[in-house]
Rosetta silent file (secondary structure, phi, psi, omega in degrees, C-alpha in Angstrom):
SEQUENCE: XXXXXXXXXXXXXXXXXXXXXXXXXXXXXXXXXXXXXXXXXXXXXXXXXXXXXXXXXXXXXXXXXXXXXXXXXXXXXXXXXXXXXXXXXXXXXXXXXXXXXXXXXXXXXXXXX
SCORE:     score description
SCORE:     0.000 S_00000001
   1 L     0.000  -42.241  177.545  -32.681 -190.139  168.228 S_00000001
   2 H   -64.948  -53.401 -172.125  -31.433 -193.784  168.312 S_00000001
   3 H   -63.472  -40.776  172.026  -33.573 -194.818  165.112 S_00000001
   4 H   -49.922  -66.114  173.053  -32.365 -191.655  163.573 S_00000001
   5 H   -45.826  -60.585  168.833  -28.680 -192.355  164.118 S_00000001
   6 H   -44.028  -62.451 -175.346  -29.086 -196.120  163.181 S_00000001
   7 H   -47.042  -58.853  179.293  -31.030 -195.234  159.882 S_00000001
   8 H   -41.875  -44.932 -176.683  -28.084 -192.905  158.905 S_00000001
   9 H   -68.391  -40.219  177.623  -25.475 -195.247  159.673 S_00000001
  10 H   -55.222  -34.267 -177.342  -27.243 -198.072  157.688 S_00000001
  11 H   -82.352  -18.001 -174.924  -27.556 -195.580  154.732 S_00000001
  12 L  -173.305  109.932 -164.364  -23.879 -194.608  154.838 S_00000001
  13 L   -82.953  -17.601 -169.626  -21.430 -196.576  157.065 S_00000001
  14 L   -83.571   -0.027 -168.646  -18.858 -193.646  156.367 S_00000001
  15 L   -65.519  137.742  174.337  -21.260 -190.753  158.287 S_00000001
  16 L   -75.482  142.133  163.895  -19.000 -188.539  160.534 S_00000001
  17 H   -55.663  -18.815 -159.533  -19.937 -187.915  164.106 S_00000001
  18 H   -89.897  -35.014 -173.961  -19.919 -184.167  162.942 S_00000001
  19 H   -71.248  -36.446  175.284  -22.478 -185.021  159.899 S_00000001
  20 H   -58.412  -28.936 -172.059  -24.601 -186.984  162.626 S_00000001
  21 H   -83.773  -43.170  177.564  -24.514 -183.901  164.847 S_00000001
  22 H   -58.744  -29.103  175.770  -25.647 -181.678  161.938 S_00000001
  23 H   -64.647  -60.146  167.364  -28.278 -184.151  161.185 S_00000001
  24 H   -66.407  -34.033  158.287  -30.046 -184.145  164.599 S_00000001
  25 H   -30.298  -54.603  178.460  -29.502 -180.424  164.819 S_00000001
  26 H   -59.261  -25.061  153.843  -31.711 -180.206  161.777 S_00000001
  27 L   -91.715   17.147  171.117  -34.317 -182.099  163.970 S_00000001
  28 L    74.396   29.102  169.678  -33.888 -179.730  166.753 S_00000001
  29 L  -107.294  124.598 -179.176  -31.710 -182.001  168.787 S_00000001
  30 L  -121.356  120.717  174.755  -28.396 -180.481  169.913 S_00000001
  31 L  -129.409  153.523  165.424  -25.706 -182.914  171.347 S_00000001
  32 L   -67.909  164.687  170.376  -21.917 -182.796  171.629 S_00000001
  33 H   -65.319  -47.955  176.854  -19.723 -184.553  169.453 S_00000001
  34 H   -56.369  -36.727 -177.869  -18.489 -186.844  172.391 S_00000001
  35 H   -64.799  -46.593  172.454  -22.319 -187.711  173.144 S_00000001
  36 H   -66.119  -33.442 -170.007  -22.716 -188.940  169.402 S_00000001
  37 H   -71.884  -47.591 -176.336  -19.398 -190.806  169.553 S_00000001
  38 H   -52.036  -53.775 -165.295  -20.471 -192.427  172.866 S_00000001
  39 H   -65.520  -41.996 -172.703  -24.107 -193.083  171.573 S_00000001
  40 H   -77.216  -27.618  169.941  -23.033 -194.640  168.280 S_00000001
  41 H   -73.326  -47.476 -172.193  -20.666 -197.010  170.138 S_00000001
  42 H   -74.144  -11.254  174.836  -23.645 -198.161  172.630 S_00000001
  43 L   -92.586   10.454  167.781  -25.810 -198.570  169.692 S_00000001
  44 L   100.111   14.820  171.480  -23.468 -201.451  168.363 S_00000001
  45 E   -89.719  119.680 -171.683  -21.460 -199.593  165.647 S_00000001
  46 L  -116.851  123.744 -168.209  -17.787 -200.557  165.586 S_00000001
  47 L   -64.073  140.732  176.591  -15.296 -198.351  163.794 S_00000001
  48 E  -144.054   99.720 -165.313  -13.397 -200.111  161.166 S_00000001
  49 E   -53.631  150.393 -176.291  -10.302 -198.706  159.542 S_00000001
  50 L  -116.921  145.978 -178.063  -10.205 -199.362  155.633 S_00000001
  51 L   -64.473  164.610  179.597   -6.972 -200.256  153.742 S_00000001
  52 L   -91.996  129.831  167.119   -4.928 -197.816  151.955 S_00000001
  53 L  -130.324  158.965  179.105   -4.717 -198.168  147.979 S_00000001
  54 E   -88.170  144.024  176.624   -3.348 -195.653  145.572 S_00000001
  55 E   -74.932  151.404 -179.902   -5.863 -193.891  143.304 S_00000001
  56 L  -100.483  134.728  166.440   -5.702 -194.311  139.291 S_00000001
  57 L   -67.304  135.988  179.795   -6.036 -190.833  137.837 S_00000001
  58 H   -36.686  -55.784  172.741   -8.886 -190.361  135.456 S_00000001
  59 H   -63.208  -14.228  170.515   -6.690 -190.165  132.500 S_00000001
  60 H   -96.224  -27.023  169.341   -4.973 -193.391  133.067 S_00000001
  61 H   -24.870  -76.007  178.806   -8.060 -195.458  133.620 S_00000001
  62 H   -28.234  -61.722 -170.472   -8.631 -195.414  129.831 S_00000001
  63 H   -69.474  -24.355  174.232   -5.023 -196.156  128.970 S_00000001
  64 H   -80.711  -29.375  155.265   -5.056 -199.068  131.477 S_00000001
  65 H   -67.482  -31.088  172.022   -8.102 -200.653  130.026 S_00000001
  66 H   -68.755  -41.042 -179.858   -6.765 -200.174  126.544 S_00000001
  67 H   -80.556  -37.445  170.466   -3.425 -201.847  127.403 S_00000001
  68 H   -82.414  -16.100  166.610   -5.448 -204.952  128.931 S_00000001
  69 H   -71.550  -28.120  170.475   -7.862 -205.301  126.194 S_00000001
  70 H   -79.700  -27.856 -170.648   -4.780 -205.258  123.536 S_00000001
  71 L   -94.636   -6.038 -170.913   -2.895 -207.726  125.697 S_00000001
  72 L   -45.373  -44.032 -172.406   -5.917 -210.315  126.583 S_00000001
  73 L   -76.914  -10.407  168.284   -4.143 -212.973  124.247 S_00000001
  74 L   -74.634  129.681 -160.241   -0.704 -212.506  126.035 S_00000001
  75 L  -103.028    6.894  168.358    0.225 -215.258  128.321 S_00000001
  76 L    50.697   25.410  167.182    3.071 -213.044  130.176 S_00000001
  77 L   -46.772  -52.252 -159.250    5.054 -216.231  130.334 S_00000001
  78 L  -117.291   35.856  165.908    8.451 -214.377  129.534 S_00000001
  79 L  -121.108  133.686  173.650    7.723 -211.534  131.736 S_00000001
  80 L   -91.972   97.453 -172.736    9.462 -210.808  134.945 S_00000001
  81 L   -53.472  130.410  174.959    7.327 -208.800  137.762 S_00000001
  82 L  -106.994  -26.128 -168.267    9.441 -206.516  139.703 S_00000001
  83 L  -149.934  153.165 -175.660    6.852 -204.783  141.651 S_00000001
  84 L  -133.791  138.775 -172.333    3.369 -205.063  142.720 S_00000001
  85 L  -117.271  148.607  170.059    0.758 -202.227  143.308 S_00000001
  86 L  -110.684  114.323  137.589   -2.883 -201.975  144.691 S_00000001
  87 E   -78.695  152.670 -178.790   -5.120 -199.684  142.947 S_00000001
  88 E  -132.597  126.620 -175.843   -8.318 -198.357  143.555 S_00000001
  89 L   -70.423  -19.278  178.721  -10.847 -196.911  141.080 S_00000001
  90 L  -135.406  174.610 -178.332  -12.778 -194.728  143.381 S_00000001
  91 L  -118.256  142.277  176.076  -11.854 -193.116  146.588 S_00000001
  92 L  -136.846  164.358 -173.979  -13.696 -193.776  149.840 S_00000001
  93 L   -70.199  177.791 -170.331  -12.915 -192.359  153.279 S_00000001
  94 L   -86.641  -19.563 -160.260  -10.204 -193.993  155.413 S_00000001
  95 E  -142.792  125.234  176.169  -12.911 -195.185  158.049 S_00000001
  96 E  -138.117  150.674  171.886  -16.313 -196.938  157.988 S_00000001
  97 L   -89.632  167.891  163.289  -18.702 -198.477  160.906 S_00000001
  98 L  -150.204  156.993  177.152  -20.561 -201.868  160.629 S_00000001
  99 E   -80.240  136.401 -178.857  -23.151 -202.948  163.228 S_00000001
 100 L   -59.532  129.443  176.906  -21.820 -205.413  165.867 S_00000001
 101 L    89.917    1.527  175.483  -22.594 -209.121  164.881 S_00000001
 102 L  -118.824  150.391 -170.803  -23.114 -208.032  161.285 S_00000001
 103 L   -71.523  132.408  173.487  -20.727 -208.645  158.210 S_00000001
 104 L   -44.912  138.180 -173.209  -19.380 -205.203  156.774 S_00000001
 105 L  -104.005  139.438  157.321  -21.264 -203.830  153.643 S_00000001
 106 L   -97.406  140.732  171.519  -19.415 -203.095  150.660 S_00000001
 107 L   -51.108  158.253 -163.057  -19.866 -200.129  148.625 S_00000001
 108 L   -59.533  -41.601  176.257  -21.801 -200.509  145.589 S_00000001
 109 L   -75.137   -3.032  176.329  -18.650 -200.408  143.267 S_00000001
 110 L   -83.534  -46.653  170.424  -16.811 -202.997  145.453 S_00000001
 111 L   -67.966   -2.700  160.921  -19.672 -205.486  144.687 S_00000001
 112 L  -108.993   15.112  167.912  -19.470 -205.394  140.990 S_00000001
 113 L   -92.468    0.000    0.000  -15.694 -206.073  140.870 S_00000001
């Protein structure tokens, strides 16, 4: 059971306790959510909340890219920025777990940005 939970968590660090419960049930092991939460903690998985970012709608991604490419030559020395925003291209859950003593694993899209 421990190996199955550890394997699934390494595969997807956003796996919920409910998903782990369903996975174990598919292997004939029936345990409560509280047991899974307690076990995951005992196995060394530490909760980490992720930062909130606004999402970019699909229709605006292309417009933003076109604007950026069209203005690559601009210095923006005469621009006063009045607001700052953080945006993300994909959505990820608001939580993930990492193994105690190990660095967090970035999602594939975060590794390429």
